[in-house]
């Protein structure tokens, strides 16, 4: 009997247990990285081309206040003044409250109380700007009208107050991150030296977190500079008003004004056409606005980076008299500052629930609008969901690819540059995105009002959020996991496919939901590219001349007819529906963040 030696089955050359090559990975990540640059360059190129289409007198645009296209006068000084006034007023109101609330969240409250209160702040950040504008019309304007004895209440002060409420969540959230980054050993060392809690915070914690907290202010300023719709509804939009004395300055706060964003959000960009000195002057205002936002964003992110690496020893300077009394007083003030955003959220929700009670009627969700302000919002909900879904489909692969490129492939310098550009893209005023989409997609390409054009102009709103959250998750991959993967002989592309993608997808989905929550409330881009107030079908049957109805623009149109009680009721109900949709997206994002925060991928 002969025996045979069992031999292993032959394996064709070129195959084995190694993962298959993943050449497509690099194409995907490079496309994502270039998409960020291309989107930013598109906005800048549109504005640059507009400026080049006609003569722009920069000296007049920057230093003259008269704006009269009929007389070929294009002075933007009054708009720059209005922008500066409302932003400074917003910062004066918001910064002390926000810093005090952030310190209270991190230094005074136990985690079981700090976490739900932080969620309240995040919910405020997710409230669509059109809702803030509606609240400004119904609440802030009447207060200004009574206090200043001016009709209507449209004023720079009303715009500053609305902006202060809007930027408070941003300043609180970034300041909390900066304070949390201070090591606990710094606090323990300061307390062991006999300092009170207030002295420990002032002498040990704040010096280390100061740069990050300043960055929070600058990032809040970037949002204030770029806000259009909420300010548009309450500022009054009066051209050419410039004070010449301190008394006139004080008086101007309670009277209508104009800002850069409200000028661009009005009807003039459509009336100006696409060439000529009128259009060039408007594009020049857009370049000034973009430069201001970019400067605030770069300065803010630079401050955060430096603040994260600054080292200093705890130091205390002050009198020993009444130490405990000062400590109690400061603690009371900071806890009071924390109560203000919480009370604001509760009051806003109470206002929405009481005035938007029609949103709790199922027929309001499932019936079409009738007339100017009747019926339900079925078609508006359908259009909003369509825009959100299309935006998510377009933005997810681009943002994920850019985030992976920043976190894995790019060198340290390239990653810093690309991350800064991504943050600038996220801070581009959405009114500029809408104007660029109107000229490029609706006019030049002949799409007209198109749901796809609306989704495309919302992509730059969502891509930066996905890219930044993905890049942050990539950087948190444990070093031993990376070393183990590389020791198995994986190429970098295979490492991305087999390790990075499974590890980062929870953060990517969270970023997607956060980005879509913001996009759901955007109004300015859709006004120029995608939506109409009535007459559009629930679902479009094409791309060219295929508009939709959407909740943000529906609320915007109704809110301008505040003298009609039926329109006001419809606006509040629509606002409640929009807030509920946004809250669902944000709650899903927060749940994913809490579920996977700090979780290590080990399978």
Coordinates of C-alpha atoms in Angstrom, one line a residue:
X1 CA 0.0 0.0 0.0
X2 CA 1.4 3.3 -1.0
X3 CA 0.9 6.4 1.0
X4 CA 0.5 9.9 -0.4
X5 CA 1.8 12.9 1.2
X6 CA -0.9 15.5 1.5
X7 CA 0.2 18.8 0.0
X8 CA -1.4 22.2 0.4
X9 CA -3.6 23.2 -2.4
X10 CA -1.8 25.4 -5.0
X11 CA -2.5 29.0 -4.7
X12 CA -2.4 31.1 -7.9
X13 CA 0.4 33.6 -7.9
X14 CA -0.6 37.1 -6.7
X15 CA -3.3 35.9 -4.3
X16 CA -3.2 35.1 -0.7
X17 CA -4.5 36.2 2.7
X18 CA -3.3 39.8 2.4
X19 CA -6.1 42.3 1.8
X20 CA -6.7 43.3 -1.7
X21 CA -5.1 46.5 -2.9
X22 CA -7.1 49.6 -2.2
X23 CA -6.0 52.0 -4.9
X24 CA -9.4 53.7 -4.9
X25 CA -8.8 54.9 -1.4
X26 CA -6.3 57.5 -2.5
X27 CA -8.6 58.8 -5.3
X28 CA -11.4 59.2 -2.7
X29 CA -9.3 61.0 -0.1
X30 CA -7.7 63.3 -2.7
X31 CA -11.2 64.2 -4.1
X32 CA -12.4 65.0 -0.7
X33 CA -9.4 67.3 0.0
X34 CA -9.6 69.0 -3.3
X35 CA -13.4 69.5 -2.9
X36 CA -12.8 71.7 0.2
X37 CA -10.3 73.8 -1.7
X38 CA -12.5 73.9 -4.9
X39 CA -15.7 75.0 -2.9
X40 CA -13.8 77.8 -1.2
X41 CA -12.2 78.9 -4.5
X42 CA -15.6 78.9 -6.2
X43 CA -16.9 81.4 -3.8
X44 CA -13.8 83.6 -4.0
X45 CA -13.7 83.2 -7.8
X46 CA -17.3 84.2 -8.1
X47 CA -16.8 87.3 -6.1
X48 CA -13.5 88.1 -7.9
X49 CA -15.2 87.7 -11.3
X50 CA -18.0 89.9 -10.2
X51 CA -15.6 92.6 -9.1
X52 CA -13.9 92.3 -12.5
X53 CA -17.1 92.7 -14.4
X54 CA -17.3 96.4 -13.7
X55 CA -15.4 99.3 -12.2
X56 CA -15.2 99.3 -8.4
X57 CA -14.2 102.5 -6.5
X58 CA -12.7 100.9 -3.5
X59 CA -12.1 104.2 -1.8
X60 CA -15.8 105.1 -2.1
X61 CA -16.8 101.5 -1.1
X62 CA -14.8 101.7 2.1
X63 CA -15.1 105.4 3.1
X64 CA -18.3 106.8 1.6
X65 CA -21.8 106.2 3.1
X66 CA -24.1 107.1 0.2
X67 CA -25.5 104.1 -1.6
X68 CA -27.6 105.1 -4.7
X69 CA -27.4 102.8 -7.7
X70 CA -29.5 105.2 -9.7
X71 CA -26.9 107.9 -9.2
X72 CA -23.9 105.5 -9.5
X73 CA -23.0 106.0 -5.9
X74 CA -21.8 102.9 -4.2
X75 CA -20.6 103.8 -0.7
X76 CA -20.5 100.9 1.8
X77 CA -19.3 102.7 4.9
X78 CA -22.7 102.8 6.5
X79 CA -23.1 99.0 6.0
X80 CA -19.6 98.4 7.5
X81 CA -20.6 100.7 10.4
X82 CA -23.8 98.8 10.9
X83 CA -22.0 95.4 10.8
X84 CA -19.4 96.7 13.4
X85 CA -22.1 98.1 15.7
X86 CA -24.3 95.0 15.8
X87 CA -21.3 92.6 16.2
X88 CA -19.8 94.7 19.0
X89 CA -23.1 95.0 20.8
X90 CA -23.6 91.2 20.5
X91 CA -20.2 90.5 21.9
X92 CA -20.7 93.0 24.8
X93 CA -23.9 91.2 25.8
X94 CA -22.9 87.6 25.0
X95 CA -19.2 87.3 26.1
X96 CA -19.6 87.9 29.9
X97 CA -22.6 85.6 30.1
X98 CA -21.0 82.9 28.0
X99 CA -17.7 82.9 29.9
X100 CA -19.4 82.8 33.2
X101 CA -21.7 79.9 32.1
X102 CA -18.7 78.0 30.7
X103 CA -16.7 78.4 34.0
X104 CA -19.8 77.3 36.0
X105 CA -20.3 74.2 33.8
X106 CA -16.7 73.0 34.2
X107 CA -15.6 74.2 37.7
X108 CA -18.7 74.3 39.9
X109 CA -21.2 71.7 38.8
X110 CA -20.9 67.9 39.2
X111 CA -20.9 65.9 35.9
X112 CA -24.5 64.7 36.4
X113 CA -25.7 68.3 36.2
X114 CA -23.2 69.6 33.8
X115 CA -24.0 67.1 31.1
X116 CA -27.7 67.9 30.7
X117 CA -27.0 71.7 30.9
X118 CA -24.4 71.4 28.2
X119 CA -27.0 69.6 26.1
X120 CA -29.3 72.6 26.6
X121 CA -26.6 74.9 25.2
X122 CA -26.1 72.5 22.2
X123 CA -29.8 72.6 21.6
X124 CA -29.7 76.4 21.5
X125 CA -26.9 76.2 18.9
X126 CA -29.1 74.0 16.7
X127 CA -32.0 76.4 16.6
X128 CA -32.3 77.6 13.0
X129 CA -31.5 81.3 12.5
X130 CA -34.9 82.0 11.0
X131 CA -36.5 81.0 14.3
X132 CA -34.3 83.5 16.1
X133 CA -35.4 86.1 13.6
X134 CA -39.0 85.3 14.2
X135 CA -38.5 85.6 17.9
X136 CA -36.8 88.9 17.3
X137 CA -39.8 90.2 15.4
X138 CA -42.3 89.1 18.0
X139 CA -40.4 89.8 21.2
X140 CA -37.3 92.0 20.7
X141 CA -38.7 94.6 18.4
X142 CA -41.7 95.5 20.6
X143 CA -39.4 95.9 23.6
X144 CA -37.1 98.3 21.7
X145 CA -40.2 100.2 20.4
X146 CA -41.4 100.7 23.9
X147 CA -38.1 101.6 25.5
X148 CA -36.8 103.9 22.8
X149 CA -40.3 105.2 21.8
X150 CA -39.7 104.4 18.1
X151 CA -42.3 102.9 15.8
X152 CA -41.8 99.2 14.8
X153 CA -38.6 98.6 16.8
X154 CA -36.5 97.8 13.8
X155 CA -33.0 98.9 14.9
X156 CA -29.3 98.1 15.2
X157 CA -30.0 97.4 18.9
X158 CA -32.6 94.7 18.1
X159 CA -30.1 93.1 15.6
X160 CA -27.4 93.1 18.2
X161 CA -29.6 91.5 20.9
X162 CA -30.7 88.8 18.5
X163 CA -27.1 88.1 17.5
X164 CA -26.0 88.0 21.1
X165 CA -28.5 85.2 21.7
X166 CA -27.4 83.4 18.6
X167 CA -23.6 83.4 19.4
X168 CA -23.9 82.6 23.1
X169 CA -24.0 78.8 22.5
X170 CA -20.9 78.9 20.3
X171 CA -18.9 80.9 22.8
X172 CA -20.0 78.6 25.7
X173 CA -19.3 75.4 23.8
X174 CA -15.8 76.4 22.7
X175 CA -14.9 77.9 26.1
X176 CA -16.0 74.7 27.8
X177 CA -13.6 72.7 25.6
X178 CA -10.8 75.1 26.5
X179 CA -11.4 74.9 30.2
X180 CA -11.8 71.1 30.1
X181 CA -8.4 70.8 28.4
X182 CA -6.7 72.3 31.5
X183 CA -5.2 69.3 33.4
X184 CA -6.7 68.5 36.8
X185 CA -3.3 68.5 38.4
X186 CA -3.2 72.3 37.9
X187 CA -6.4 72.6 40.0
X188 CA -5.2 70.2 42.6
X189 CA -1.9 72.0 43.0
X190 CA -3.6 75.4 43.4
X191 CA -6.1 74.1 45.9
X192 CA -3.3 72.4 47.9
X193 CA -1.6 75.8 48.3
X194 CA -4.7 77.1 50.1
X195 CA -6.4 79.1 47.4
X196 CA -10.2 79.3 47.3
X197 CA -12.0 77.9 44.3
X198 CA -12.4 81.4 42.8
X199 CA -8.7 82.1 43.3
X200 CA -7.8 78.8 41.8
X201 CA -9.9 79.5 38.7
X202 CA -8.5 83.0 38.2
X203 CA -4.9 82.2 39.0
X204 CA -4.4 78.7 37.6
X205 CA -7.2 77.7 35.2
X206 CA -8.0 80.8 33.3
X207 CA -4.3 81.6 32.3
X208 CA -4.1 78.2 30.6
X209 CA -7.6 78.4 29.0
X210 CA -7.4 82.1 28.1
X211 CA -6.3 81.6 24.5
X212 CA -9.1 79.0 23.8
X213 CA -11.7 81.3 25.4
X214 CA -10.5 84.2 23.3
X215 CA -10.8 81.9 20.3
X216 CA -14.4 81.2 21.3
X217 CA -15.2 84.9 21.1
X218 CA -13.6 85.2 17.6
X219 CA -15.5 82.1 16.3
X220 CA -18.7 83.6 17.7
X221 CA -17.7 86.9 16.0
X222 CA -17.3 85.0 12.7
X223 CA -20.8 83.6 13.0
X224 CA -22.2 87.1 13.8
X225 CA -20.5 88.6 10.8
X226 CA -22.0 86.0 8.5
X227 CA -25.5 85.9 9.8
X228 CA -28.0 87.4 7.3
X229 CA -31.6 86.3 7.7
X230 CA -32.1 86.9 11.5
X231 CA -30.6 90.4 11.2
X232 CA -32.5 91.0 8.0
X233 CA -35.8 90.7 9.8
X234 CA -35.1 93.1 12.6
X235 CA -32.5 95.7 11.5
X236 CA -34.7 97.8 9.3
X237 CA -32.4 97.9 6.2
X238 CA -32.0 101.7 6.0
X239 CA -29.1 102.8 3.8
X240 CA -26.7 105.7 4.3
X241 CA -27.3 106.3 8.1
X242 CA -24.0 107.4 9.7
X243 CA -23.7 109.3 13.0
X244 CA -21.5 112.3 13.2
X245 CA -21.4 112.8 17.0
X246 CA -21.7 110.7 20.1
X247 CA -25.3 111.7 20.7
X248 CA -26.2 110.7 17.2
X249 CA -24.3 107.4 17.7
X250 CA -26.4 106.6 20.8
X251 CA -29.6 107.6 19.0
X252 CA -28.7 105.5 15.9
X253 CA -28.8 102.3 18.1
X254 CA -32.6 102.5 18.4
X255 CA -33.2 103.3 14.7
X256 CA -33.0 101.2 11.5
X257 CA -29.7 100.5 9.9
X258 CA -28.0 98.3 7.3
X259 CA -25.2 95.6 7.5
X260 CA -23.2 93.9 4.8
X261 CA -25.2 90.7 5.0
X262 CA -28.6 92.3 4.9
X263 CA -27.6 94.3 1.8
X264 CA -26.5 91.1 0.1
X265 CA -29.7 89.3 1.3
X266 CA -32.1 91.8 -0.1
X267 CA -33.5 92.1 -3.6
X268 CA -30.6 94.1 -5.0
X269 CA -28.3 91.2 -6.0
X270 CA -31.1 89.9 -8.3
X271 CA -31.8 93.4 -9.7
X272 CA -28.1 94.2 -10.3
X273 CA -27.8 91.4 -12.9
X274 CA -24.5 89.6 -13.4
X275 CA -22.2 92.4 -14.8
X276 CA -21.6 96.1 -14.5
X277 CA -20.6 98.5 -11.7
X278 CA -23.7 97.8 -9.6
X279 CA -23.0 94.0 -9.5
X280 CA -19.3 94.7 -9.1
X281 CA -20.0 96.9 -6.0
X282 CA -22.1 94.2 -4.4
X283 CA -19.4 91.6 -5.0
X284 CA -16.9 94.0 -3.5
X285 CA -19.1 94.1 -0.4
X286 CA -19.1 90.3 -0.4
X287 CA -15.2 90.2 -0.6
X288 CA -15.0 92.6 2.4
X289 CA -17.4 90.4 4.3
X290 CA -15.6 87.2 3.4
X291 CA -12.2 88.8 4.4
X292 CA -13.6 89.8 7.8
X293 CA -15.0 86.3 8.5
X294 CA -11.8 84.6 7.3
X295 CA -9.7 86.9 9.6
X296 CA -11.8 86.2 12.6
X297 CA -11.8 82.5 11.9
X298 CA -8.0 82.2 11.3
X299 CA -7.3 84.3 14.4
X300 CA -9.7 82.3 16.5
X301 CA -8.4 78.8 15.5
X302 CA -4.8 80.1 15.8
X303 CA -5.6 81.1 19.4
X304 CA -7.0 77.7 20.2
X305 CA -3.9 75.9 18.9
X306 CA -1.6 78.1 21.0
X307 CA -3.8 77.9 24.0
X308 CA -3.6 74.1 23.9
X309 CA 0.2 74.1 24.3
X310 CA 0.7 77.0 26.6
X311 CA 2.3 76.1 29.9
X312 CA 2.3 78.4 32.9
X313 CA 2.5 78.0 36.6
X314 CA -0.4 78.8 38.9
X315 CA -0.1 82.3 40.2
X316 CA -2.2 84.4 42.5
X317 CA -2.1 88.1 43.1
X318 CA -4.6 89.7 45.4
X319 CA -5.6 90.8 48.8
X320 CA -6.3 88.3 51.6
X321 CA -9.2 90.3 52.9
X322 CA -12.7 88.9 52.5
X323 CA -11.5 86.0 50.4
X324 CA -14.5 83.7 51.3
X325 CA -17.0 86.5 50.6
X326 CA -15.5 87.2 47.2
X327 CA -15.5 83.5 46.4
X328 CA -19.2 83.1 47.3
X329 CA -20.1 86.2 45.3
X330 CA -18.2 85.2 42.2
X331 CA -19.7 81.7 42.4
X332 CA -23.2 83.1 42.6
X333 CA -22.6 85.3 39.5
X334 CA -21.2 82.5 37.4
X335 CA -24.0 80.1 38.3
X336 CA -26.4 82.9 37.5
X337 CA -24.8 83.3 34.1
X338 CA -25.3 79.6 33.5
X339 CA -29.0 79.9 34.4
X340 CA -29.5 82.5 31.6
X341 CA -28.9 80.2 28.6
X342 CA -31.0 77.5 30.3
X343 CA -33.8 80.0 30.9
X344 CA -33.4 81.2 27.4
X345 CA -33.9 77.7 26.0
X346 CA -36.9 77.1 28.3
X347 CA -38.5 80.4 27.3
X348 CA -37.9 79.8 23.6
X349 CA -39.4 76.4 23.8
X350 CA -42.4 77.7 25.8
X351 CA -42.9 80.4 23.2
X352 CA -42.7 77.9 20.4
X353 CA -45.1 75.5 22.1
X354 CA -47.7 78.1 23.0
X355 CA -47.6 80.0 19.7
X356 CA -46.8 77.1 17.5
X357 CA -49.4 74.7 18.9
X358 CA -50.7 74.0 15.4
X359 CA -47.6 71.9 14.9
X360 CA -49.0 69.3 17.3
X361 CA -52.0 68.8 15.1
X362 CA -51.3 65.9 12.7
X363 CA -53.3 67.5 10.0
X364 CA -50.9 70.4 10.0
X365 CA -48.1 68.0 9.0
X366 CA -50.0 66.1 6.4
X367 CA -52.1 68.7 4.5
X368 CA -50.9 71.2 1.8
X369 CA -50.9 74.9 2.3
X370 CA -53.9 76.8 1.0
X371 CA -53.9 80.5 0.1
X372 CA -51.4 82.9 1.5
X373 CA -51.3 81.5 5.1
X374 CA -53.7 78.6 5.4
X375 CA -53.6 74.9 5.5
X376 CA -50.6 72.8 6.5
X377 CA -47.0 72.4 5.6
X378 CA -46.8 69.0 4.0
X379 CA -45.2 70.2 0.8
X380 CA -42.7 72.3 2.8
X381 CA -41.7 69.4 4.9
X382 CA -41.3 67.2 1.8
X383 CA -39.1 69.8 0.2
X384 CA -37.0 70.3 3.3
X385 CA -36.4 66.5 3.6
X386 CA -35.5 66.3 0.0
X387 CA -33.0 69.1 0.2
X388 CA -31.5 67.5 3.4
X389 CA -31.3 64.1 1.9
X390 CA -29.7 65.3 -1.3
X391 CA -27.2 67.4 0.6
X392 CA -26.2 64.5 2.8
X393 CA -25.7 62.2 -0.2
X394 CA -23.4 64.8 -1.9
X395 CA -21.6 65.9 1.3
X396 CA -20.9 62.6 3.1
X397 CA -18.2 61.2 0.7
X398 CA -16.5 64.5 0.2
X399 CA -16.4 65.4 3.9
X400 CA -15.3 61.9 4.9
X401 CA -12.5 61.8 2.3
X402 CA -11.3 65.3 3.4
X403 CA -11.2 64.2 7.0
X404 CA -9.3 61.0 6.3
X405 CA -6.8 63.0 4.2
X406 CA -6.2 65.5 6.9
X407 CA -5.9 62.9 9.6
X408 CA -3.8 60.2 7.8
X409 CA -2.2 61.2 4.6
X410 CA -1.2 64.9 4.8
X411 CA 2.0 66.1 6.4
X412 CA 1.7 68.2 9.6
X413 CA 2.0 71.5 7.7
X414 CA -0.4 70.5 4.9
X415 CA -2.9 69.2 7.5
X416 CA -2.8 72.5 9.3
X417 CA -3.4 74.5 6.1
X418 CA -6.2 72.3 4.9
X419 CA -7.8 72.3 8.3
X420 CA -7.7 76.1 8.4
X421 CA -9.2 76.3 4.9
X422 CA -11.9 73.8 6.0
X423 CA -12.8 76.0 9.0
X424 CA -12.9 79.1 6.8
X425 CA -15.2 77.3 4.3
X426 CA -17.5 76.5 7.3
X427 CA -17.5 80.1 8.2
X428 CA -18.4 81.5 4.8
X429 CA -21.6 83.5 5.1
X430 CA -24.3 81.4 3.5
X431 CA -25.7 84.4 1.7
X432 CA -22.5 84.3 -0.4
X433 CA -23.1 80.6 -1.2
X434 CA -26.6 81.5 -2.3
X435 CA -25.5 84.3 -4.5
X436 CA -22.7 82.2 -6.1
X437 CA -25.2 79.4 -6.7
X438 CA -27.7 81.9 -8.2
X439 CA -25.1 83.2 -10.7
X440 CA -23.3 79.9 -11.5
X441 CA -26.1 77.3 -11.4
X442 CA -29.4 79.2 -11.8
X443 CA -28.3 81.8 -14.4
X444 CA -25.1 80.7 -16.2
X445 CA -26.0 77.0 -16.4
X446 CA -29.7 77.8 -16.9
X447 CA -31.1 75.6 -14.1
X448 CA -33.4 78.4 -12.8
X449 CA -34.9 77.5 -9.4
X450 CA -33.8 73.9 -8.9
X451 CA -33.9 71.6 -5.8
X452 CA -30.5 70.2 -6.9
X453 CA -29.0 73.7 -7.0
X454 CA -30.2 74.2 -3.5
X455 CA -28.7 71.0 -2.3
X456 CA -25.4 71.9 -4.0
X457 CA -25.1 75.3 -2.3
X458 CA -25.8 73.6 1.1
X459 CA -22.9 71.1 0.6
X460 CA -20.3 73.7 1.8
X461 CA -22.3 74.0 5.0
X462 CA -22.1 70.3 5.8
X463 CA -18.7 69.2 4.4
X464 CA -16.6 71.1 6.9
X465 CA -18.4 69.7 9.9
X466 CA -18.0 66.1 8.6
X467 CA -14.3 66.7 7.7
X468 CA -13.4 68.2 11.1
X469 CA -15.2 65.6 13.2
X470 CA -13.7 62.8 11.1
X471 CA -10.1 64.2 11.3
X472 CA -10.5 64.6 15.1
X473 CA -11.6 60.9 15.4
X474 CA -8.6 59.8 13.2
X475 CA -6.2 61.5 15.5
X476 CA -7.7 59.6 18.5
X477 CA -6.8 56.2 17.0
X478 CA -4.6 54.5 19.7
X479 CA -1.0 54.3 18.7
X480 CA -0.8 50.5 19.4
X481 CA -3.7 49.9 17.0
X482 CA -1.8 51.7 14.2
X483 CA 1.5 49.9 15.1
X484 CA -0.3 46.5 15.1
X485 CA -1.8 47.1 11.7
X486 CA 1.4 48.2 10.2
X487 CA 3.3 45.3 11.7
X488 CA 1.0 42.9 9.8
X489 CA 2.3 44.4 6.5
X490 CA -0.7 46.5 5.6
X491 CA -0.1 49.3 3.2
X492 CA -1.4 52.7 4.2
X493 CA -4.3 52.4 1.8
X494 CA -5.2 49.0 3.3
X495 CA -4.8 50.5 6.8
X496 CA -7.4 53.2 5.9
X497 CA -9.8 50.7 4.5
X498 CA -9.5 48.1 7.3
X499 CA -8.9 50.3 10.4
X500 CA -9.5 54.0 9.9
X501 CA -12.9 53.7 8.1
X502 CA -14.4 51.3 10.7
X503 CA -13.0 53.3 13.6
X504 CA -14.1 56.7 12.4
X505 CA -17.6 56.1 11.0
X506 CA -19.4 56.9 14.3
X507 CA -17.8 60.4 14.4
X508 CA -18.5 60.8 10.7
X509 CA -22.2 60.1 11.1
X510 CA -22.3 62.4 14.1
X511 CA -20.7 65.2 12.0
X512 CA -23.2 64.5 9.2
X513 CA -26.2 64.8 11.4
X514 CA -24.8 68.0 13.0
X515 CA -24.1 69.5 9.6
X516 CA -27.6 68.5 8.3
X517 CA -29.1 70.0 11.4
X518 CA -27.5 73.3 10.5
X519 CA -28.4 73.0 6.8
X520 CA -32.0 72.3 7.6
X521 CA -32.4 75.8 9.0
X522 CA -30.5 77.7 6.3
X523 CA -32.6 80.2 4.5
X524 CA -30.4 82.6 2.5
X525 CA -28.9 80.0 0.1
X526 CA -32.3 78.6 -0.8
X527 CA -34.0 81.9 -1.4
X528 CA -31.9 82.5 -4.5
X529 CA -31.5 79.0 -5.9
X530 CA -34.2 76.4 -4.9
X531 CA -37.4 77.5 -3.4
X532 CA -40.7 79.4 -4.1
X533 CA -43.4 80.4 -1.6
X534 CA -46.2 78.5 -3.5
X535 CA -47.0 76.7 -6.7
X536 CA -44.2 74.1 -6.6
X537 CA -45.2 70.4 -6.6
X538 CA -44.4 68.3 -3.5
X539 CA -41.8 66.4 -5.5
X540 CA -40.1 67.9 -8.5
X541 CA -40.0 65.9 -11.8
X542 CA -36.6 67.1 -13.1
X543 CA -33.7 69.4 -12.4
X544 CA -34.1 72.4 -14.6
X545 CA -36.8 74.8 -13.4
X546 CA -37.8 72.4 -10.7
X547 CA -38.2 74.4 -7.5
X548 CA -39.5 73.1 -4.2
X549 CA -41.1 74.6 -1.1
X550 CA -39.1 74.5 2.1
X551 CA -39.8 75.3 5.8
X552 CA -37.1 78.0 6.3
X553 CA -38.1 80.1 3.3
X554 CA -41.8 79.6 4.1
X555 CA -41.2 81.0 7.6
X556 CA -39.1 83.9 6.2
X557 CA -41.9 84.9 3.9
X558 CA -44.7 84.6 6.4
X559 CA -42.7 86.5 9.1
X560 CA -42.4 89.6 6.9
X561 CA -46.2 89.9 7.1
X562 CA -46.4 90.3 10.9
X563 CA -49.5 92.4 10.7
X564 CA -51.6 89.3 9.5
X565 CA -52.5 87.2 12.6
X566 CA -53.1 84.1 10.3
X567 CA -49.6 84.5 8.8
X568 CA -48.1 84.9 12.2
X569 CA -49.8 81.7 13.5
X570 CA -48.7 79.8 10.4
X571 CA -45.1 81.1 10.8
X572 CA -44.9 79.9 14.4
X573 CA -46.4 76.5 13.6
X574 CA -43.9 76.1 10.8
X575 CA -41.1 77.2 13.1
X576 CA -42.1 74.5 15.6
X577 CA -42.0 71.8 12.9
X578 CA -38.6 73.0 11.8
X579 CA -37.2 73.0 15.3
X580 CA -38.6 69.4 15.9
X581 CA -36.9 68.2 12.7
X582 CA -33.6 69.9 13.7
X583 CA -33.9 68.5 17.3
X584 CA -34.3 65.0 16.0
X585 CA -31.1 65.3 13.9
X586 CA -29.2 66.9 16.8
X587 CA -30.5 64.3 19.4
X588 CA -29.3 61.5 17.1
X589 CA -25.9 63.2 16.8
X590 CA -25.6 63.7 20.6
X591 CA -26.7 60.1 21.2
X592 CA -24.0 58.8 18.8
X593 CA -21.4 61.0 20.4
X594 CA -22.2 59.8 23.9
X595 CA -22.3 56.2 22.7
X596 CA -19.0 56.2 21.0
X597 CA -17.1 59.0 22.8
X598 CA -13.9 57.4 24.0
X599 CA -14.8 54.0 22.7
X600 CA -11.9 52.0 21.3
X601 CA -12.3 49.8 18.2
X602 CA -10.8 46.4 19.0
X603 CA -12.4 44.0 16.6

